[in-house]
XYZ file of C-alpha atoms in Angstrom:
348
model
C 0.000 0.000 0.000
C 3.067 2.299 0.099
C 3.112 2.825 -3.177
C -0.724 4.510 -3.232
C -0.392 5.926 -0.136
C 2.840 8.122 -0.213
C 3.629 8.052 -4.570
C 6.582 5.971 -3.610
C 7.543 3.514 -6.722
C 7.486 -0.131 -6.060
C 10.858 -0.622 -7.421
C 11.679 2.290 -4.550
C 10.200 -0.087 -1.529
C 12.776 -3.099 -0.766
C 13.563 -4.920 2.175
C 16.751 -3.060 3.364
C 14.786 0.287 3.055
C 12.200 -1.090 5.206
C 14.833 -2.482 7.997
C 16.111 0.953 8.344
C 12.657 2.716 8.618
C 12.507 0.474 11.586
C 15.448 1.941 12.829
C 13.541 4.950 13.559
C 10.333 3.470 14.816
C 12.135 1.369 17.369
C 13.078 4.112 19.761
C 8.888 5.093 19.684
C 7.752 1.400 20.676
C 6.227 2.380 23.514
C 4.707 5.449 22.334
C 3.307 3.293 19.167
C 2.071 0.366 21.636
C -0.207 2.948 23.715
C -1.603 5.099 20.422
C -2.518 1.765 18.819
C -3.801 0.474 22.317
C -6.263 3.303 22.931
C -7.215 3.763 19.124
C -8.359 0.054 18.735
C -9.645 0.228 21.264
C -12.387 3.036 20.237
C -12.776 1.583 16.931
C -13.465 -1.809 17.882
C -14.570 -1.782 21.091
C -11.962 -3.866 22.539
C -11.799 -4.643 26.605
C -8.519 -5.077 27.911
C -9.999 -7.102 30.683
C -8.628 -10.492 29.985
C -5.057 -10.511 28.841
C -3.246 -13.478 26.657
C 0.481 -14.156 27.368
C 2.885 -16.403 25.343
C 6.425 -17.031 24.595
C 7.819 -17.853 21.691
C 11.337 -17.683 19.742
C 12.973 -16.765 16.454
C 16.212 -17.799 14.864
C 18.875 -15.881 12.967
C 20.831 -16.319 10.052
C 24.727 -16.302 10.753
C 26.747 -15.946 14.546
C 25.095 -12.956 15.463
C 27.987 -11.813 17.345
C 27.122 -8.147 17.918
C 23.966 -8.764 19.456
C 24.122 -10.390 22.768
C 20.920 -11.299 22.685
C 21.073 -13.860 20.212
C 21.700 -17.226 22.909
C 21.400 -20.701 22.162
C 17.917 -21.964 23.787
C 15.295 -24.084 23.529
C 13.522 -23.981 20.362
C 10.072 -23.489 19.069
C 10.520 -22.904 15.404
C 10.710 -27.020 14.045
C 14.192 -26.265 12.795
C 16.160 -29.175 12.170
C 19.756 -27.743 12.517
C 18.520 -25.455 15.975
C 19.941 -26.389 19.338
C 16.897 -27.337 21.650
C 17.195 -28.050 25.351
C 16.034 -31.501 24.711
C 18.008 -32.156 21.385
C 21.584 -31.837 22.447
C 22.695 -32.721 18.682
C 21.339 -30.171 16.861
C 22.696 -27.170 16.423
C 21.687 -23.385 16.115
C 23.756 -20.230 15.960
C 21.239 -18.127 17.761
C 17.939 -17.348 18.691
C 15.887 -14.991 20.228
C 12.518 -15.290 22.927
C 9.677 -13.137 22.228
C 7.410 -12.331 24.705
C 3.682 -11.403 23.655
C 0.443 -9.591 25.623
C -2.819 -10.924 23.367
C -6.247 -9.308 23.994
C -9.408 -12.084 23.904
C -10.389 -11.284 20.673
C -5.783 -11.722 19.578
C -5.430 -8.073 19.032
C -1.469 -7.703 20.277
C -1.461 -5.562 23.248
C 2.440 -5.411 23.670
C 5.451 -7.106 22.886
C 9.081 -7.552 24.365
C 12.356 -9.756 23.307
C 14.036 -11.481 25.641
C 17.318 -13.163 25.267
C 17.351 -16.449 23.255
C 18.479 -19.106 26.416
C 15.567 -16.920 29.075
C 12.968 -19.945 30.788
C 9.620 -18.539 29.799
C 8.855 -18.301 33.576
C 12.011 -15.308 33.861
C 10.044 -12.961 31.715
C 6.987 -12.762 33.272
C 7.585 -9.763 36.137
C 8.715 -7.917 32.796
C 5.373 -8.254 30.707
C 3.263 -7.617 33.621
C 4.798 -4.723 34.771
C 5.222 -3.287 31.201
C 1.417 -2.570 30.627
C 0.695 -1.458 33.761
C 3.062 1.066 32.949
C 1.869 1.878 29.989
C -2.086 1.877 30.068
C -2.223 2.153 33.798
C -3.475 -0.627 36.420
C -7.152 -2.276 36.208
C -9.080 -5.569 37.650
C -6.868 -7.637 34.707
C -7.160 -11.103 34.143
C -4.159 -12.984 33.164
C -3.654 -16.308 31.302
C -0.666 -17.968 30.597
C 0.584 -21.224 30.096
C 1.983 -23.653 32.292
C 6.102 -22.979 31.620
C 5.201 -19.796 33.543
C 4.290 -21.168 36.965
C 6.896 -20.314 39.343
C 6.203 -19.585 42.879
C 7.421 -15.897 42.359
C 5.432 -15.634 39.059
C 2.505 -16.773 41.246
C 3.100 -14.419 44.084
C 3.171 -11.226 41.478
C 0.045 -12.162 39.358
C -2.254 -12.525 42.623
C -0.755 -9.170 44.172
C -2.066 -6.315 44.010
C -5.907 -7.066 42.792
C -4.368 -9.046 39.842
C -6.499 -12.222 38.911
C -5.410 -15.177 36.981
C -5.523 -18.554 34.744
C -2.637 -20.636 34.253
C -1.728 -23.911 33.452
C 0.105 -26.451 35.706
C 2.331 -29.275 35.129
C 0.976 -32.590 34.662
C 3.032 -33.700 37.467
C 0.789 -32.245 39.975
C -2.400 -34.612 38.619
C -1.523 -37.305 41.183
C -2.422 -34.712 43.681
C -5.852 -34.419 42.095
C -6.215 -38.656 42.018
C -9.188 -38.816 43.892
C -11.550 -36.294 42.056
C -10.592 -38.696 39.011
C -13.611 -40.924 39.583
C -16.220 -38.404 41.358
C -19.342 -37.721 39.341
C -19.437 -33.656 39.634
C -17.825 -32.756 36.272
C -19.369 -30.478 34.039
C -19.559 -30.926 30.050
C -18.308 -28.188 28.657
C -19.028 -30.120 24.883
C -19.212 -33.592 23.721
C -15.723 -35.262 25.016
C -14.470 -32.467 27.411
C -15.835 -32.255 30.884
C -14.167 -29.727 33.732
C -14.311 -29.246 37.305
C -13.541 -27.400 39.948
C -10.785 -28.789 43.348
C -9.713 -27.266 46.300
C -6.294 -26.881 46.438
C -4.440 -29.596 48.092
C -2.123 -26.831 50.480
C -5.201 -25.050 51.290
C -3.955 -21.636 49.615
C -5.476 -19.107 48.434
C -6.444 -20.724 44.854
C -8.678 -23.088 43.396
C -7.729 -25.598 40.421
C -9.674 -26.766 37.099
C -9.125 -30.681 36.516
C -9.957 -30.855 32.961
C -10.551 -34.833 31.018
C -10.549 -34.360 27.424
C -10.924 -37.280 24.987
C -9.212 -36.647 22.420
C -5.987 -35.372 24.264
C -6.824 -38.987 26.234
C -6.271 -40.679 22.534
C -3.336 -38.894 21.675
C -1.878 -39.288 24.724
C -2.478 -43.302 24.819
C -0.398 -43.448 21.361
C 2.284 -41.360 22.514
C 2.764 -43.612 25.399
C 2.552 -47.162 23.515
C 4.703 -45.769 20.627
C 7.397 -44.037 23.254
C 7.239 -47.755 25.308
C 7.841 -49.913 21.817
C 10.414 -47.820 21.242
C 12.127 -48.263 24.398
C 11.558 -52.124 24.353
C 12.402 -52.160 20.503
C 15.807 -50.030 21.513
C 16.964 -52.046 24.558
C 16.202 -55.231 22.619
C 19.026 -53.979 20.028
C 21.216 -53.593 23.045
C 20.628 -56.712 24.489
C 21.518 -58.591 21.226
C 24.800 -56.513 21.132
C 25.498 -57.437 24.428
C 24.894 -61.361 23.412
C 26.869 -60.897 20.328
C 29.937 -58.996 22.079
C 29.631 -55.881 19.719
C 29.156 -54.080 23.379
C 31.204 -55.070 25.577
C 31.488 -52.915 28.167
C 28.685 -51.984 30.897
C 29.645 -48.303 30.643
C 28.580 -48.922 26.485
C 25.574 -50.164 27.533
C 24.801 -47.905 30.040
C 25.197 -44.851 27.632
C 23.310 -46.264 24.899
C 20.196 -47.058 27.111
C 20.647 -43.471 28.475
C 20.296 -41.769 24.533
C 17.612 -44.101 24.049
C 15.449 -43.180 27.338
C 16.380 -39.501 26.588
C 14.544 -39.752 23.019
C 11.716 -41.330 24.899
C 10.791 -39.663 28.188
C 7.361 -39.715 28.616
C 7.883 -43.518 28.651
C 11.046 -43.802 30.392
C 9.579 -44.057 34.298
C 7.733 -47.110 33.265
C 10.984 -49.661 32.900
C 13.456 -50.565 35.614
C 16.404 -51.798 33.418
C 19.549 -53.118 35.374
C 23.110 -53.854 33.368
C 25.295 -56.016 35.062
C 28.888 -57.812 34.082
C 29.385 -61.477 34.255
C 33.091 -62.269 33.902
C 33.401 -59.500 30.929
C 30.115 -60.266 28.739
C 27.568 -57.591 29.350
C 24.140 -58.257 30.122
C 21.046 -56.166 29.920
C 17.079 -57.036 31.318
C 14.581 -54.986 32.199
C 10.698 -54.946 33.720
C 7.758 -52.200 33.487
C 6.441 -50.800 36.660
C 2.645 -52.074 36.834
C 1.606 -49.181 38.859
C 3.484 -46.513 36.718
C 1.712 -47.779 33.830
C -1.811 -47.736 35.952
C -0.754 -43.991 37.236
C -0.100 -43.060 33.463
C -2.946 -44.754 32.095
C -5.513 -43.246 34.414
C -4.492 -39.742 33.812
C -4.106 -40.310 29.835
C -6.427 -36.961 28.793
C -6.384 -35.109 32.044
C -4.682 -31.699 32.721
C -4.900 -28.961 35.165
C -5.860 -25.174 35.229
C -5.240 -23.030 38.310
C -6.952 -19.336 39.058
C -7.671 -16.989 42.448
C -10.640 -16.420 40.411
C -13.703 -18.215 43.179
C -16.629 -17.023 41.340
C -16.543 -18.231 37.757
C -17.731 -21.750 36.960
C -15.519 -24.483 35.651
C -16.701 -24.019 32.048
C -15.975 -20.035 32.377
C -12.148 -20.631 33.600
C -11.312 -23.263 30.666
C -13.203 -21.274 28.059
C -11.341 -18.116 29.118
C -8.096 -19.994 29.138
C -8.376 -21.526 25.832
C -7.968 -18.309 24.155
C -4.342 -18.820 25.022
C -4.803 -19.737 21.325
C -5.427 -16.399 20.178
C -1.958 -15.886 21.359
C -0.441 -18.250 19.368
C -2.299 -17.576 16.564
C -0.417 -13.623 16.549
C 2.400 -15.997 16.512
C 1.606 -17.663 13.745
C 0.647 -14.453 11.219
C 3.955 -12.857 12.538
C 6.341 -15.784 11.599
C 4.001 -16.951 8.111
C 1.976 -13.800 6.873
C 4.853 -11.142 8.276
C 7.664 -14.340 7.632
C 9.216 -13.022 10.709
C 11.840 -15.807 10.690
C 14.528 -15.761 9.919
C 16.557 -12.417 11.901
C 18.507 -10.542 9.596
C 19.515 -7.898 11.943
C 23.081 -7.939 13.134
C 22.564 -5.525 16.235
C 20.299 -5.909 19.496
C 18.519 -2.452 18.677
């Protein structure tokens, strides 16, 4: 639209002309952030009373040695030559973490970048305190995700009249074991039901135990194909072992250790031992009956927790699903804007 707006030729509009037009919008962020804010608001009669926050991460081409930002980190972007926390043998020159503040309806609100190896949970004083700044404090609702709960991160979101939705790890379920078979769950729709549990330290909070069937049928074939894996995997050892190609138990030990690593939602179930019989290796292994009950009976369930006592179940999860609106800014920005990859050489 440049061309119409301002006469400017389109052989006159190119991407290096653009980056440095940034250049001189960067030092008026905040003042663009709060004119947009306000003037959205009007036209569209946005609230800002529920507020959408997700991390997410963008790569760059080359070292990236003047900006110190750039880190290696974990990585969101399905890159097979980036360095992830969990894929120690890939490999990424840098990255950045970008932090974004959603409206309900996904109108972005606010954005900050973090450096590339910051835990999601380390940016959240930032991005609360930012619009408060900015637009002032009100009765906000916050929703985030569950790589944000931190006990600090907790303590700031329910200060100060602040109310909030986020997601917990599915460690904590066991806690929740005995609401598992109770009859007080509400449908939300066909094959999702919610409800609502004290918490289990008597704080402050309440918790949403959500049971989703189709998240129960995912989860089911993650675990059998993670387990086959791990039994297909330690077979392969075993029959090195027998045929001397391994012959060591610290070999063994280190192969079985890759192979639970690519498999760790699995891994818990199997007690494998290696032992050495007058120098030939030998591997066996057994599966933990009531690790494979615990993971069976929680296959499809996951938790929500709020300060919020006077919403329904149904309310909470419907106003914490929107988390997708989030990641659905994140989407347009790295496909319709192709955000990735960083070109910039410097952190401003």
């Amino acid at each position: 639209g440049l061309s119409d707006l301002l006469g400017i030729a389109e052989d006159d509009i190119y991407e290096n002309r653009l980056y440095r037009a940034l250049d001189e919008l960067v030092v008026h962020k905040d003042d663009v952030q709060r004119y947009l804010k306000e003037r959205l608001g009007e036209l569209f009669e946005i609230k800002y009373d529920i507020l959408l926050y997700d991390v997410t991460s963008t790569y760059f081409e080359g070292e990236a040695e003047a900006n110190p930002q750039a880190r290696r980190g974990y990585s969101r972007n399905s890159r097979p030559d980036c360095k992830s926390a969990f894929r120690r043998d890939l490999v990424e020159d840098g990255q950045v973490c970008i932090g974004l503040v959603v409206t309900r309806e996904g109108i972005p609100l606010g954005y900050e970048v973090f450096e590339g190896n910051k835990h999601d949970s380390k940016t959240v004083d930032t991005i609360v305190k930012k619009p408060e700044a900015l637009y002032g404090k009100s009765d906000r609702v916050w929703i985030m995700d569950r790589g944000m709960v931190s006990p600090d991160n907790l303590k700031l979101v329910g200060a100060e009249g602040r109310r909030y939705i986020i997601g917990t790890p599915k460690s904590q379920l066991w806690k929740f074991e005995q609401h598992f078979v109770d009859k007080e769950w509400q449908k939300v729709h066909e094959g999702l039901e919610v409800k609502l549990c004290p918490s289990p330290e008597g704080a402050e909070e309440i918790f949403i135990l959500c049971r989703s069937a189709a998240r129960k049928k995912k989860e089911e074939a993650m675990h059998n194909r993670f387990a086959d894996q791990i039994r297909e995997g330690l077979e392969r050892v075993k029959k090195n072992c027998e045929s001397r190609h391994v012959k060591t138990v610290n070999v063994a030990e280190r192969r079985i250790g890759r192979l639970l690593q690519k498999n760790q939602r699995a891994s818990s179930l199997f007690d494998i031992n290696v032992k050495d019989h007058d120098g030939r290796v030998s591997i066996d292994w057994s599966v933990h009956d009531n690790e494979t009950e615990w993971a069976r009976i929680s296959e499809g369930h996951y938790l929500l927790r709020t300060n919020i006592k006077n919403w329904t179940a149904e309310d909470l999860w419907k106003a914490y699903i929107q988390l997708t609106e989030a990641e659905e800014s994140f989407r347009i920005q790295k496909h319709d804007l192709q955000l990735r990859p960083i070109w910039h050489q410097k952190e401003n």
